[in-house]
């Protein structure tokens, strides 16, 4: 994400930010930051302690499961996700 964006928006354009229920996006196309989405899935999904979800070859696959689950959840809710890949992710996400 962009550091300080929520504060900047709340300070200078408070009406631009509002909480919505997930269901309120039914029938809409929603842009998703693909790098952030993948990074979150790599950190959280398929992880138990220091162990991660892997395939038979030992490759980490938790992010794939997480992406599939989140995408399916959005589609089931009537949301059309559009994944945006906007360049090389920061080193922290590599």
mmCIF file of N, CA and C in Angstrom:
data_model
loop_
_atom_site.group_PDB
_atom_site.id
_atom_site.type_symbol
_atom_site.label_atom_id
_atom_site.label_comp_id
_atom_site.label_asym_id
_atom_site.label_seq_id
_atom_site.Cartn_x
_atom_site.Cartn_y
_atom_site.Cartn_z
ATOM 1 N N UNK A 1 0.801 -1.190 0.000
ATOM 2 C CA UNK A 1 0.000 0.000 0.000
ATOM 3 C C UNK A 1 0.845 1.254 0.000
ATOM 4 N N UNK A 2 0.215 2.356 0.026
ATOM 5 C CA UNK A 2 0.894 3.647 0.038
ATOM 6 C C UNK A 2 0.920 4.149 1.470
ATOM 7 N N UNK A 3 2.133 4.314 2.006
ATOM 8 C CA UNK A 3 2.269 4.751 3.390
ATOM 9 C C UNK A 3 1.637 6.118 3.578
ATOM 10 N N UNK A 4 0.824 6.240 4.621
ATOM 11 C CA UNK A 4 0.225 7.510 4.980
ATOM 12 C C UNK A 4 -1.017 7.880 4.179
ATOM 13 N N UNK A 5 -1.417 7.031 3.231
ATOM 14 C CA UNK A 5 -2.577 7.359 2.400
ATOM 15 C C UNK A 5 -3.864 7.498 3.215
ATOM 16 N N UNK A 6 -4.180 6.573 4.121
ATOM 17 C CA UNK A 6 -5.417 6.741 4.889
ATOM 18 C C UNK A 6 -5.480 8.067 5.658
ATOM 19 N N UNK A 7 -4.363 8.458 6.285
ATOM 20 C CA UNK A 7 -4.345 9.726 7.036
ATOM 21 C C UNK A 7 -4.477 10.912 6.091
ATOM 22 N N UNK A 8 -3.769 10.873 4.969
ATOM 23 C CA UNK A 8 -3.850 11.965 3.999
ATOM 24 C C UNK A 8 -5.292 12.142 3.525
ATOM 25 N N UNK A 9 -5.951 11.054 3.185
ATOM 26 C CA UNK A 9 -7.333 11.137 2.718
ATOM 27 C C UNK A 9 -8.276 11.617 3.816
ATOM 28 N N UNK A 10 -8.099 11.092 5.027
ATOM 29 C CA UNK A 10 -9.004 11.510 6.107
ATOM 30 C C UNK A 10 -8.797 12.975 6.477
ATOM 31 N N UNK A 11 -7.562 13.475 6.348
ATOM 32 C CA UNK A 11 -7.278 14.883 6.659
ATOM 33 C C UNK A 11 -7.786 15.842 5.576
ATOM 34 N N UNK A 12 -7.636 15.446 4.308
ATOM 35 C CA UNK A 12 -7.905 16.373 3.206
ATOM 36 C C UNK A 12 -9.155 16.047 2.392
ATOM 37 N N UNK A 13 -9.669 14.828 2.512
ATOM 38 C CA UNK A 13 -10.874 14.455 1.755
ATOM 39 C C UNK A 13 -11.660 13.418 2.561
ATOM 40 N N UNK A 14 -12.149 13.832 3.745
ATOM 41 C CA UNK A 14 -12.780 12.870 4.653
ATOM 42 C C UNK A 14 -13.981 12.133 4.049
ATOM 43 N N UNK A 15 -14.687 12.751 3.123
ATOM 44 C CA UNK A 15 -15.851 12.070 2.553
ATOM 45 C C UNK A 15 -15.467 11.029 1.498
ATOM 46 N N UNK A 16 -14.164 10.951 1.155
ATOM 47 C CA UNK A 16 -13.722 9.988 0.150
ATOM 48 C C UNK A 16 -13.535 8.588 0.726
ATOM 49 N N UNK A 17 -13.510 8.474 2.050
ATOM 50 C CA UNK A 17 -13.294 7.186 2.688
ATOM 51 C C UNK A 17 -14.493 6.849 3.563
ATOM 52 N N UNK A 18 -15.033 5.678 3.329
ATOM 53 C CA UNK A 18 -16.135 5.218 4.178
ATOM 54 C C UNK A 18 -16.108 3.691 4.219
ATOM 55 N N UNK A 19 -16.518 3.153 5.340
ATOM 56 C CA UNK A 19 -16.567 1.703 5.477
ATOM 57 C C UNK A 19 -17.810 1.178 4.774
ATOM 58 N N UNK A 20 -17.637 0.066 4.090
ATOM 59 C CA UNK A 20 -18.741 -0.575 3.375
ATOM 60 C C UNK A 20 -18.787 -2.041 3.768
ATOM 61 N N UNK A 21 -19.945 -2.611 3.725
ATOM 62 C CA UNK A 21 -20.066 -4.047 3.906
ATOM 63 C C UNK A 21 -19.590 -4.722 2.629
ATOM 64 N N UNK A 22 -18.996 -5.865 2.772
ATOM 65 C CA UNK A 22 -18.490 -6.631 1.644
ATOM 66 C C UNK A 22 -19.580 -6.807 0.583
ATOM 67 N N UNK A 23 -20.791 -7.081 1.024
ATOM 68 C CA UNK A 23 -21.910 -7.350 0.123
ATOM 69 C C UNK A 23 -22.323 -6.122 -0.694
ATOM 70 N N UNK A 24 -21.935 -4.938 -0.252
ATOM 71 C CA UNK A 24 -22.345 -3.725 -0.958
ATOM 72 C C UNK A 24 -21.663 -3.581 -2.322
ATOM 73 N N UNK A 25 -20.669 -4.407 -2.584
ATOM 74 C CA UNK A 25 -19.969 -4.354 -3.868
ATOM 75 C C UNK A 25 -20.549 -5.323 -4.888
ATOM 76 N N UNK A 26 -21.685 -5.936 -4.595
ATOM 77 C CA UNK A 26 -22.333 -6.889 -5.496
ATOM 78 C C UNK A 26 -22.535 -6.249 -6.873
ATOM 79 N N UNK A 27 -22.164 -6.982 -7.915
ATOM 80 C CA UNK A 27 -22.360 -6.502 -9.278
ATOM 81 C C UNK A 27 -21.344 -5.478 -9.746
ATOM 82 N N UNK A 28 -20.332 -5.216 -8.946
ATOM 83 C CA UNK A 28 -19.343 -4.188 -9.304
ATOM 84 C C UNK A 28 -18.002 -4.821 -9.637
ATOM 85 N N UNK A 29 -17.232 -4.110 -10.416
ATOM 86 C CA UNK A 29 -15.853 -4.493 -10.695
ATOM 87 C C UNK A 29 -14.989 -3.787 -9.659
ATOM 88 N N UNK A 30 -14.058 -4.519 -9.065
ATOM 89 C CA UNK A 30 -13.214 -3.968 -8.010
ATOM 90 C C UNK A 30 -11.752 -4.205 -8.367
ATOM 91 N N UNK A 31 -10.962 -3.124 -8.397
ATOM 92 C CA UNK A 31 -9.530 -3.245 -8.651
ATOM 93 C C UNK A 31 -8.840 -3.769 -7.394
ATOM 94 N N UNK A 32 -7.968 -4.755 -7.580
ATOM 95 C CA UNK A 32 -7.258 -5.375 -6.464
ATOM 96 C C UNK A 32 -5.757 -5.240 -6.723
ATOM 97 N N UNK A 33 -5.025 -4.728 -5.743
ATOM 98 C CA UNK A 33 -3.564 -4.636 -5.831
ATOM 99 C C UNK A 33 -3.016 -6.063 -5.764
ATOM 100 N N UNK A 34 -2.620 -6.605 -6.908
ATOM 101 C CA UNK A 34 -2.204 -8.001 -6.987
ATOM 102 C C UNK A 34 -0.989 -8.290 -6.120
ATOM 103 N N UNK A 35 0.004 -7.408 -6.117
ATOM 104 C CA UNK A 35 1.210 -7.632 -5.311
ATOM 105 C C UNK A 35 0.877 -7.732 -3.826
ATOM 106 N N UNK A 36 0.031 -6.821 -3.348
ATOM 107 C CA UNK A 36 -0.349 -6.838 -1.934
ATOM 108 C C UNK A 36 -1.153 -8.092 -1.611
ATOM 109 N N UNK A 37 -2.034 -8.449 -2.503
ATOM 110 C CA UNK A 37 -2.880 -9.632 -2.325
ATOM 111 C C UNK A 37 -2.019 -10.899 -2.215
ATOM 112 N N UNK A 38 -1.075 -11.052 -3.140
ATOM 113 C CA UNK A 38 -0.190 -12.217 -3.135
ATOM 114 C C UNK A 38 0.673 -12.212 -1.885
ATOM 115 N N UNK A 39 1.222 -11.057 -1.527
ATOM 116 C CA UNK A 39 2.072 -10.946 -0.341
ATOM 117 C C UNK A 39 1.303 -11.352 0.921
ATOM 118 N N UNK A 40 0.077 -10.852 1.072
ATOM 119 C CA UNK A 40 -0.732 -11.215 2.240
ATOM 120 C C UNK A 40 -0.968 -12.720 2.286
ATOM 121 N N UNK A 41 -1.256 -13.307 1.142
ATOM 122 C CA UNK A 41 -1.492 -14.747 1.098
ATOM 123 C C UNK A 41 -0.227 -15.538 1.427
ATOM 124 N N UNK A 42 0.927 -15.044 0.984
ATOM 125 C CA UNK A 42 2.187 -15.740 1.279
ATOM 126 C C UNK A 42 2.489 -15.713 2.768
ATOM 127 N N UNK A 43 2.146 -14.616 3.427
ATOM 128 C CA UNK A 43 2.445 -14.460 4.846
ATOM 129 C C UNK A 43 1.473 -15.252 5.718
ATOM 130 N N UNK A 44 0.198 -15.297 5.328
ATOM 131 C CA UNK A 44 -0.834 -15.839 6.207
ATOM 132 C C UNK A 44 -1.319 -17.239 5.825
ATOM 133 N N UNK A 45 -1.640 -17.450 4.573
ATOM 134 C CA UNK A 45 -2.308 -18.691 4.151
ATOM 135 C C UNK A 45 -1.333 -19.860 4.108
ATOM 136 N N UNK A 46 -1.773 -20.999 4.627
ATOM 137 C CA UNK A 46 -0.971 -22.214 4.567
ATOM 138 C C UNK A 46 0.229 -22.212 5.487
ATOM 139 N N UNK A 47 0.177 -21.413 6.534
ATOM 140 C CA UNK A 47 1.310 -21.305 7.454
ATOM 141 C C UNK A 47 0.889 -21.762 8.841
ATOM 142 N N UNK A 48 1.681 -22.672 9.383
ATOM 143 C CA UNK A 48 1.493 -23.104 10.768
ATOM 144 C C UNK A 48 2.859 -22.959 11.428
ATOM 145 N N UNK A 49 3.004 -21.928 12.248
ATOM 146 C CA UNK A 49 4.316 -21.645 12.825
ATOM 147 C C UNK A 49 5.287 -21.269 11.716
ATOM 148 N N UNK A 50 6.420 -21.983 11.655
ATOM 149 C CA UNK A 50 7.406 -21.734 10.599
ATOM 150 C C UNK A 50 7.175 -22.619 9.376
ATOM 151 N N UNK A 51 6.217 -23.534 9.450
ATOM 152 C CA UNK A 51 5.937 -24.436 8.338
ATOM 153 C C UNK A 51 4.963 -23.789 7.363
ATOM 154 N N UNK A 52 5.209 -23.975 6.071
ATOM 155 C CA UNK A 52 4.330 -23.420 5.055
ATOM 156 C C UNK A 52 3.764 -24.528 4.184
ATOM 157 N N UNK A 53 2.645 -24.242 3.539
ATOM 158 C CA UNK A 53 2.012 -25.185 2.626
ATOM 159 C C UNK A 53 2.872 -25.293 1.370
ATOM 160 N N UNK A 54 3.242 -26.534 1.003
ATOM 161 C CA UNK A 54 4.090 -26.751 -0.166
ATOM 162 C C UNK A 54 3.530 -27.884 -1.021
ATOM 163 N N UNK A 55 4.027 -27.964 -2.259
ATOM 164 C CA UNK A 55 3.668 -29.090 -3.115
ATOM 165 C C UNK A 55 4.674 -30.211 -2.904
ATOM 166 N N UNK A 56 4.565 -31.277 -3.686
ATOM 167 C CA UNK A 56 5.458 -32.435 -3.511
ATOM 168 C C UNK A 56 6.917 -32.098 -3.762
ATOM 169 N N UNK A 57 7.185 -31.095 -4.598
ATOM 170 C CA UNK A 57 8.554 -30.686 -4.906
ATOM 171 C C UNK A 57 9.130 -29.741 -3.848
ATOM 172 N N UNK A 58 8.299 -29.343 -2.864
ATOM 173 C CA UNK A 58 8.759 -28.441 -1.813
ATOM 174 C C UNK A 58 8.560 -26.970 -2.110
ATOM 175 N N UNK A 59 7.920 -26.657 -3.240
ATOM 176 C CA UNK A 59 7.642 -25.254 -3.580
ATOM 177 C C UNK A 59 6.495 -24.728 -2.727
ATOM 178 N N UNK A 60 6.637 -23.507 -2.219
ATOM 179 C CA UNK A 60 5.592 -22.884 -1.408
ATOM 180 C C UNK A 60 4.373 -22.619 -2.288
ATOM 181 N N UNK A 61 3.196 -23.045 -1.824
ATOM 182 C CA UNK A 61 1.971 -22.901 -2.626
ATOM 183 C C UNK A 61 0.825 -22.235 -1.866
ATOM 184 N N UNK A 62 1.062 -21.800 -0.650
ATOM 185 C CA UNK A 62 0.010 -21.185 0.153
ATOM 186 C C UNK A 62 -0.603 -19.963 -0.503
ATOM 187 N N UNK A 63 0.235 -19.189 -1.208
ATOM 188 C CA UNK A 63 -0.282 -17.984 -1.867
ATOM 189 C C UNK A 63 -1.259 -18.340 -2.981
ATOM 190 N N UNK A 64 -1.058 -19.471 -3.635
ATOM 191 C CA UNK A 64 -1.980 -19.890 -4.697
ATOM 192 C C UNK A 64 -3.331 -20.275 -4.110
ATOM 193 N N UNK A 65 -3.292 -21.006 -3.008
ATOM 194 C CA UNK A 65 -4.528 -21.381 -2.333
ATOM 195 C C UNK A 65 -5.262 -20.133 -1.845
ATOM 196 N N UNK A 66 -4.524 -19.189 -1.274
ATOM 197 C CA UNK A 66 -5.122 -17.959 -0.777
ATOM 198 C C UNK A 66 -5.745 -17.131 -1.888
ATOM 199 N N UNK A 67 -5.040 -17.010 -3.014
ATOM 200 C CA UNK A 67 -5.576 -16.251 -4.151
ATOM 201 C C UNK A 67 -6.844 -16.904 -4.683
ATOM 202 N N UNK A 68 -6.832 -18.228 -4.799
ATOM 203 C CA UNK A 68 -8.011 -18.940 -5.290
ATOM 204 C C UNK A 68 -9.192 -18.747 -4.341
ATOM 205 N N UNK A 69 -8.945 -18.896 -3.040
ATOM 206 C CA UNK A 69 -10.018 -18.753 -2.052
ATOM 207 C C UNK A 69 -10.599 -17.333 -2.073
ATOM 208 N N UNK A 70 -9.733 -16.323 -2.039
ATOM 209 C CA UNK A 70 -10.217 -14.938 -2.017
ATOM 210 C C UNK A 70 -10.961 -14.585 -3.299
ATOM 211 N N UNK A 71 -10.435 -15.030 -4.431
ATOM 212 C CA UNK A 71 -11.094 -14.756 -5.709
ATOM 213 C C UNK A 71 -12.457 -15.429 -5.744
ATOM 214 N N UNK A 72 -12.518 -16.684 -5.319
ATOM 215 C CA UNK A 72 -13.791 -17.412 -5.303
ATOM 216 C C UNK A 72 -14.795 -16.717 -4.389
ATOM 217 N N UNK A 73 -14.327 -16.238 -3.241
ATOM 218 C CA UNK A 73 -15.220 -15.542 -2.301
ATOM 219 C C UNK A 73 -15.789 -14.274 -2.919
ATOM 220 N N UNK A 74 -14.951 -13.532 -3.634
ATOM 221 C CA UNK A 74 -15.436 -12.313 -4.286
ATOM 222 C C UNK A 74 -16.441 -12.641 -5.389
ATOM 223 N N UNK A 75 -16.127 -13.634 -6.214
ATOM 224 C CA UNK A 75 -17.019 -14.003 -7.312
ATOM 225 C C UNK A 75 -18.354 -14.509 -6.762
ATOM 226 N N UNK A 76 -18.306 -15.314 -5.708
ATOM 227 C CA UNK A 76 -19.543 -15.803 -5.082
ATOM 228 C C UNK A 76 -20.398 -14.655 -4.550
ATOM 229 N N UNK A 77 -19.750 -13.560 -4.150
ATOM 230 C CA UNK A 77 -20.468 -12.396 -3.629
ATOM 231 C C UNK A 77 -20.909 -11.453 -4.755
ATOM 232 N N UNK A 78 -20.685 -11.864 -6.009
ATOM 233 C CA UNK A 78 -21.100 -11.040 -7.137
ATOM 234 C C UNK A 78 -20.135 -9.926 -7.480
ATOM 235 N N UNK A 79 -18.916 -10.024 -6.973
ATOM 236 C CA UNK A 79 -17.887 -9.022 -7.235
ATOM 237 C C UNK A 79 -16.985 -9.539 -8.352
ATOM 238 N N UNK A 80 -16.612 -8.650 -9.256
ATOM 239 C CA UNK A 80 -15.723 -9.011 -10.357
ATOM 240 C C UNK A 80 -14.349 -8.423 -10.072
ATOM 241 N N UNK A 81 -13.417 -9.233 -9.538
ATOM 242 C CA UNK A 81 -12.094 -8.699 -9.221
ATOM 243 C C UNK A 81 -11.264 -8.461 -10.483
ATOM 244 N N UNK A 82 -10.574 -7.338 -10.508
ATOM 245 C CA UNK A 82 -9.626 -7.022 -11.577
ATOM 246 C C UNK A 82 -8.277 -6.857 -10.898
ATOM 247 N N UNK A 83 -7.375 -7.808 -11.151
ATOM 248 C CA UNK A 83 -6.067 -7.768 -10.502
ATOM 249 C C UNK A 83 -5.142 -6.823 -11.259
ATOM 250 N N UNK A 84 -4.546 -5.886 -10.517
ATOM 251 C CA UNK A 84 -3.670 -4.872 -11.092
ATOM 252 C C UNK A 84 -2.234 -5.188 -10.690
ATOM 253 N N UNK A 85 -1.405 -5.419 -11.690
ATOM 254 C CA UNK A 85 0.029 -5.631 -11.479
ATOM 255 C C UNK A 85 0.707 -4.352 -11.931
ATOM 256 N N UNK A 86 1.230 -3.585 -10.966
ATOM 257 C CA UNK A 86 1.737 -2.251 -11.291
ATOM 258 C C UNK A 86 3.246 -2.121 -11.166
ATOM 259 N N UNK A 87 3.958 -3.140 -11.529
ATOM 260 C CA UNK A 87 5.412 -3.040 -11.516
ATOM 261 C C UNK A 87 6.046 -3.991 -10.533
ATOM 262 N N UNK A 88 7.349 -3.863 -10.405
ATOM 263 C CA UNK A 88 8.129 -4.729 -9.535
ATOM 264 C C UNK A 88 7.772 -4.441 -8.076
ATOM 265 N N UNK A 89 7.467 -5.511 -7.301
ATOM 266 C CA UNK A 89 7.172 -5.287 -5.881
ATOM 267 C C UNK A 89 8.423 -4.871 -5.118
ATOM 268 N N UNK A 90 8.241 -4.184 -3.992
ATOM 269 C CA UNK A 90 9.392 -3.798 -3.166
ATOM 270 C C UNK A 90 10.177 -5.040 -2.716
ATOM 271 N N UNK A 91 11.462 -4.850 -2.405
ATOM 272 C CA UNK A 91 12.311 -5.966 -1.965
ATOM 273 C C UNK A 91 11.708 -6.710 -0.792
ATOM 274 N N UNK A 92 11.043 -5.994 0.089
ATOM 275 C CA UNK A 92 10.426 -6.605 1.262
ATOM 276 C C UNK A 92 9.433 -7.688 0.861
ATOM 277 N N UNK A 93 8.797 -7.551 -0.306
ATOM 278 C CA UNK A 93 7.800 -8.514 -0.756
ATOM 279 C C UNK A 93 8.397 -9.604 -1.637
ATOM 280 N N UNK A 94 9.689 -9.536 -1.931
ATOM 281 C CA UNK A 94 10.326 -10.520 -2.821
ATOM 282 C C UNK A 94 10.621 -11.803 -2.092
#
